[in-house]
XYZ file of C-alpha atoms in Angstrom:
414
model
C 87.622 58.038 163.508
C 87.181 59.515 166.958
C 84.020 61.608 167.131
C 85.130 63.088 170.442
C 88.140 64.850 168.945
C 88.036 68.642 169.096
C 85.413 70.758 170.806
C 84.423 69.653 174.289
C 86.672 71.052 176.990
C 88.735 72.891 174.395
C 85.921 75.372 173.771
C 85.999 76.437 177.411
C 89.760 76.805 177.668
C 91.483 80.149 177.925
C 95.010 81.195 178.798
C 94.560 81.116 182.573
C 93.714 77.417 182.402
C 96.758 76.410 180.333
C 98.509 74.792 183.218
C 99.180 71.124 182.606
C 99.863 69.504 179.231
C 100.627 65.851 178.658
C 103.030 65.013 175.815
C 102.738 61.545 174.255
C 105.124 59.873 171.816
C 103.639 56.542 170.752
C 105.927 54.147 168.899
C 105.115 50.710 167.559
C 105.938 49.033 170.890
C 106.519 51.975 173.229
C 104.787 55.025 174.707
C 106.909 57.874 176.038
C 105.244 60.607 178.050
C 105.916 63.807 179.983
C 103.523 65.977 181.993
C 104.369 69.684 181.883
C 103.397 72.490 184.189
C 103.329 75.245 181.572
C 103.237 78.038 184.141
C 106.853 77.208 184.950
C 107.616 75.062 181.852
C 108.848 72.291 184.101
C 108.372 68.524 183.873
C 106.181 67.246 186.709
C 106.819 63.615 185.797
C 107.916 61.610 182.780
C 108.503 58.062 181.708
C 107.654 55.452 179.177
C 105.982 52.122 178.559
C 108.160 49.537 176.836
C 107.346 46.259 175.063
C 103.737 47.242 174.307
C 102.009 44.184 172.835
C 104.849 41.893 173.960
C 105.612 39.774 176.990
C 107.465 41.421 179.834
C 105.980 44.894 179.343
C 106.875 47.556 181.907
C 106.681 51.283 182.590
C 109.591 53.433 183.714
C 108.673 56.531 185.702
C 110.914 59.490 186.480
C 109.621 61.728 189.222
C 110.295 65.450 189.567
C 112.845 64.778 192.328
C 114.849 62.578 189.954
C 113.775 59.293 191.541
C 113.161 56.476 189.038
C 110.805 53.525 189.309
C 110.164 50.543 187.038
C 106.735 48.932 187.205
C 105.905 45.651 185.490
C 102.463 45.712 183.870
C 100.821 43.752 181.075
C 100.226 46.148 178.148
C 98.569 44.249 175.275
C 97.920 47.394 173.206
C 98.232 51.197 173.274
C 94.865 52.010 174.885
C 95.792 49.903 177.903
C 99.228 51.566 177.957
C 97.781 55.084 177.957
C 95.188 54.035 180.552
C 97.932 52.724 182.845
C 99.990 55.887 182.385
C 96.907 57.936 183.333
C 96.541 55.820 186.477
C 100.177 56.481 187.406
C 99.691 60.224 187.027
C 97.007 60.102 189.738
C 98.527 57.316 191.828
C 98.441 58.217 195.563
C 102.089 57.236 196.024
C 103.905 58.378 192.877
C 101.279 60.478 191.096
C 101.638 64.234 190.619
C 97.979 65.211 190.090
C 94.821 64.318 191.991
C 92.433 64.162 189.033
C 92.856 63.625 185.286
C 90.699 66.712 184.750
C 93.766 68.724 185.748
C 95.229 67.829 182.323
C 94.191 70.595 179.927
C 95.375 69.031 176.666
C 97.548 66.336 175.098
C 100.273 67.035 172.533
C 101.306 64.155 170.285
C 104.510 63.561 168.388
C 103.308 62.699 164.866
C 106.065 61.390 162.610
C 105.135 61.808 158.946
C 102.785 64.545 157.794
C 103.866 64.411 154.158
C 103.173 67.669 152.303
C 99.881 68.119 154.124
C 101.205 69.703 157.321
C 103.748 72.501 157.589
C 102.926 73.327 161.200
C 101.366 71.815 164.302
C 97.571 71.500 164.271
C 94.644 70.804 166.577
C 93.550 67.236 165.870
C 90.090 66.584 164.473
C 88.570 63.989 162.141
C 89.615 65.886 158.997
C 93.216 66.179 160.164
C 93.387 62.510 161.118
C 92.057 61.465 157.701
C 94.871 63.433 156.064
C 97.395 61.927 158.492
C 96.155 58.403 157.755
C 96.770 59.079 154.064
C 100.487 59.382 154.940
C 100.711 55.891 156.468
C 102.401 54.462 153.369
C 105.239 56.941 153.924
C 105.777 55.825 157.541
C 104.125 52.416 158.021
C 105.849 51.752 161.355
C 105.349 55.155 162.979
C 102.087 56.754 161.823
C 99.762 53.890 162.865
C 101.312 53.924 166.346
C 100.825 57.699 166.573
C 97.158 57.248 165.652
C 96.697 54.600 168.316
C 97.825 57.091 170.937
C 95.347 59.714 169.724
C 92.463 57.250 169.702
C 93.422 55.924 173.137
C 93.204 59.413 174.649
C 89.873 60.036 172.873
C 88.456 56.814 174.289
C 89.662 57.421 177.819
C 89.039 61.177 178.035
C 86.415 62.218 175.454
C 86.535 65.895 174.554
C 90.080 66.481 175.813
C 91.808 68.756 173.232
C 94.651 67.089 171.340
C 97.358 68.596 169.135
C 99.619 66.944 166.553
C 103.228 68.112 166.184
C 104.839 66.667 163.041
C 108.475 65.595 162.647
C 108.325 66.598 158.989
C 106.630 70.008 159.377
C 109.721 72.179 159.948
C 111.276 70.946 156.705
C 108.310 71.930 154.530
C 109.967 75.295 153.808
C 112.640 73.564 151.678
C 112.668 74.705 148.039
C 111.887 72.162 145.332
C 115.523 72.037 144.221
C 116.380 70.657 147.672
C 113.525 68.228 148.218
C 113.039 66.739 144.747
C 114.755 63.512 143.664
C 116.023 63.220 140.084
C 113.593 60.445 139.170
C 110.613 60.585 136.776
C 108.475 63.513 137.911
C 105.276 61.502 137.779
C 106.559 59.362 140.693
C 106.496 62.496 142.824
C 103.032 63.369 141.574
C 101.583 59.891 142.061
C 103.374 58.626 145.151
C 104.836 61.691 146.852
C 108.408 60.438 146.485
C 110.589 63.350 147.624
C 112.769 64.433 150.545
C 110.727 65.146 153.681
C 113.269 65.117 156.487
C 112.766 64.191 160.143
C 113.767 65.331 163.642
C 112.038 68.562 162.613
C 110.803 69.401 166.103
C 114.367 69.124 167.424
C 115.871 71.168 164.567
C 113.212 73.845 165.088
C 113.782 73.958 168.834
C 117.592 74.215 168.764
C 117.694 76.659 165.831
C 115.382 78.982 167.796
C 116.981 78.367 171.170
C 120.532 79.018 169.965
C 119.498 82.495 168.797
C 117.958 83.192 172.207
C 121.057 81.812 173.932
C 123.410 83.965 171.844
C 121.009 86.933 171.906
C 120.999 87.293 168.111
C 118.246 87.846 165.569
C 117.629 84.749 163.410
C 117.008 87.050 160.448
C 119.893 86.639 158.020
C 121.597 84.009 160.154
C 122.923 80.855 158.459
C 122.618 78.034 160.990
C 123.559 74.371 160.633
C 121.892 72.153 163.231
C 123.419 68.727 163.862
C 121.004 66.337 165.600
C 123.381 63.475 166.314
C 122.108 60.485 168.276
C 121.411 56.848 167.478
C 119.495 58.370 164.591
C 121.025 61.501 163.136
C 120.248 64.310 160.734
C 121.560 67.731 159.810
C 119.546 70.752 158.700
C 120.456 74.005 156.991
C 118.440 76.864 158.483
C 118.379 80.353 156.957
C 116.242 83.221 158.287
C 114.845 80.738 160.819
C 113.528 78.422 158.092
C 114.796 75.052 156.929
C 116.277 75.141 153.423
C 117.732 71.609 153.338
C 118.061 68.503 155.497
C 119.899 65.200 155.277
C 117.085 62.669 155.831
C 114.883 61.929 152.860
C 111.646 60.133 152.022
C 112.401 58.021 155.103
C 114.824 58.415 158.035
C 117.324 56.123 156.267
C 119.033 58.714 154.079
C 121.845 61.020 155.127
C 124.302 60.472 157.969
C 125.738 57.160 159.059
C 123.696 56.268 162.160
C 123.649 53.693 164.928
C 122.085 50.936 162.833
C 121.122 52.792 159.611
C 123.414 52.952 156.608
C 122.715 56.542 155.654
C 123.604 57.499 152.082
C 124.177 54.499 149.822
C 124.208 53.984 146.072
C 120.820 52.730 144.872
C 122.720 50.400 142.548
C 124.402 48.800 145.560
C 120.951 48.077 146.980
C 119.711 46.246 143.885
C 123.069 44.438 143.613
C 122.813 43.176 147.197
C 119.171 42.205 146.786
C 120.204 39.870 143.987
C 123.325 38.533 145.701
C 121.578 37.927 149.031
C 118.258 36.979 147.413
C 116.444 39.501 149.585
C 112.884 40.755 149.275
C 112.257 44.491 149.867
C 111.428 43.936 153.563
C 114.640 41.995 154.057
C 116.676 44.709 152.358
C 114.979 47.353 154.479
C 115.860 45.411 157.619
C 119.501 45.130 156.532
C 119.824 48.868 155.826
C 117.830 50.103 158.836
C 118.749 47.646 161.590
C 121.996 45.874 160.649
C 124.057 48.672 159.121
C 125.577 51.966 160.270
C 127.943 51.864 163.237
C 126.693 48.386 164.169
C 127.384 47.065 160.683
C 130.960 48.328 160.638
C 131.934 47.360 164.191
C 130.037 44.079 164.116
C 129.355 44.449 167.819
C 127.744 47.652 169.043
C 125.910 50.764 167.900
C 126.470 52.582 171.210
C 129.038 55.310 170.581
C 130.387 55.017 174.121
C 131.237 51.352 173.534
C 132.694 52.116 170.115
C 134.858 54.924 171.471
C 136.190 52.647 174.228
C 136.927 49.885 171.720
C 138.721 52.323 169.406
C 140.860 53.599 172.296
C 141.756 49.983 173.037
C 143.019 49.514 169.476
C 140.004 47.961 167.725
C 140.550 48.834 164.050
C 136.928 48.385 162.999
C 135.797 50.637 165.822
C 138.310 53.253 164.649
C 136.984 52.939 161.095
C 133.402 53.329 162.301
C 134.295 56.531 164.149
C 136.224 57.908 161.181
C 133.283 57.253 158.867
C 130.789 58.677 161.367
C 132.715 61.925 161.910
C 133.553 62.342 158.235
C 129.949 62.253 157.091
C 128.869 64.870 159.630
C 131.717 67.118 158.512
C 130.824 66.572 154.838
C 127.214 67.628 155.356
C 128.276 70.726 157.292
C 130.499 71.697 154.362
C 127.723 71.019 151.856
C 125.189 73.137 153.717
C 127.673 75.951 154.213
C 128.108 75.937 150.428
C 124.337 75.861 149.896
C 123.814 78.912 152.125
C 126.906 80.832 151.021
C 128.580 80.377 154.386
C 127.637 79.592 157.968
C 127.310 81.750 161.081
C 126.339 79.194 163.735
C 126.855 75.423 164.048
C 124.763 73.623 166.677
C 125.345 70.151 168.143
C 122.419 68.440 169.861
C 120.863 65.043 170.790
C 122.517 62.175 172.694
C 125.870 62.051 170.933
C 125.963 65.707 169.948
C 125.357 66.890 173.502
C 127.675 64.464 175.267
C 130.501 63.207 173.074
C 133.265 65.796 173.236
C 135.546 63.834 170.914
C 132.950 63.758 168.139
C 132.480 67.530 168.238
C 136.218 68.192 168.122
C 136.899 65.722 165.304
C 134.036 67.108 163.226
C 135.253 70.683 163.642
C 138.845 69.843 162.720
C 139.461 71.021 159.178
C 136.592 73.521 159.160
C 138.942 76.437 159.707
C 138.451 77.440 156.065
C 134.798 78.188 156.919
C 135.827 80.401 159.837
C 135.595 77.814 162.620
C 138.129 78.237 165.422
C 137.574 75.489 167.972
C 138.316 75.725 171.712
C 139.118 72.332 173.259
C 138.798 73.646 176.813
C 135.347 75.139 176.228
C 134.354 71.830 174.621
C 134.643 69.991 177.954
C 130.888 70.054 178.573
C 128.158 67.442 178.523
C 124.436 68.026 178.246
C 124.472 71.766 178.836
C 124.202 74.895 176.731
C 127.665 76.201 175.900
C 129.702 77.982 173.232
C 132.610 75.706 172.324
C 134.334 77.874 169.716
C 137.045 80.421 170.426
C 136.094 84.007 171.251
C 137.544 85.194 167.930
C 135.960 82.429 165.825
C 134.019 83.789 162.835
C 131.602 80.859 163.191
C 130.034 80.289 166.599
C 129.891 76.590 167.527
C 127.362 75.799 170.249
C 125.994 72.846 172.208
C 122.235 73.134 172.771
C 120.449 70.198 174.458
C 117.281 69.473 172.537
C 113.856 69.499 174.159
C 111.326 68.143 171.685
C 108.798 67.449 174.438
C 108.821 71.075 175.601
C 108.397 72.180 171.974
C 105.357 69.889 171.641
C 103.897 71.154 174.918
C 104.471 74.775 173.899
C 102.863 74.267 170.476
C 99.905 72.594 172.168
C 99.442 75.465 174.601
C 99.783 78.130 171.909
C 97.361 76.471 169.505
C 94.639 76.141 172.104
């Protein structure tokens, strides 16, 4: 545990000092970061360390003026990675602050909070103990998140830190939505249930779309489609999540870049026997060799797949058909679950940029009240209504901003 967590500088903070917040997203071999000026809610600098713990590690830095730099640096573990990022923030040439004391707090992306966390929290020893208890549910992500927290505590003792959980937004789901139809004692003993992920993104876009459209979220039935290399869909009613496509892990739900999405459990045991795979091998097959990559046999990048399909590649066409179909199917399911839909939101890398995906998904949804506008749909990476003026369902593109959500939660909590 980190005895320096909590207290310290945090006790002296008040609103006039909430100026600069660092957001950290520590993965198993990467550290993404962004420094926010919360007075203007702008990014002062951002970047990420790649290949942490591996040969050939480097840090990419994006400056406020859009300039990008790549710096090679040996990063044997996360503490060294965070330390190097801190040094870049104050670097005379590319730094944006003169002293690390200008950072008022750090907000962390924390992946799996289980049932313990339904909102963001200030990190202390008690919170971290509860978070550690969730490691079995996310063995690749949670330990990396903890390393980031401990690295900050070691380098800047007393600096307030906040955890923002991917699973928190989905904790409002009713039991009928999150329970699996397996022996109940497996839920009681091991916490096997649907948790959902991308919660910070779903929360951000479901709130932002109401601001953008100038409508009250009360009574609104919103379906948020976070479609990227990983993808999930959430049903949001009255501003709260009532269902989501990812499950105990991020494997369930949509067909993704390299993840299978929904698959018959019987098919898994069948393949384990046929391929003589252990659980880790099966997990690798379903998480890293399946999805779009598994069908095309060549790429999981939707831009490549779209180009191949346009050139006549039949497997690329099949991959796109499967990909679009599953998104459409979940939209229909969640519209049924909520008794209709008022707003459909597309976000994340594919959702924000791939016009063809949005149009194909919306084809056939006229029975729900969707009237699509192909001309309005000609947008990439910007907020826009892409449904017709007389459409009963408003279809919108809202670029996600999980880092800003983390920074905002951090500021508000402190």
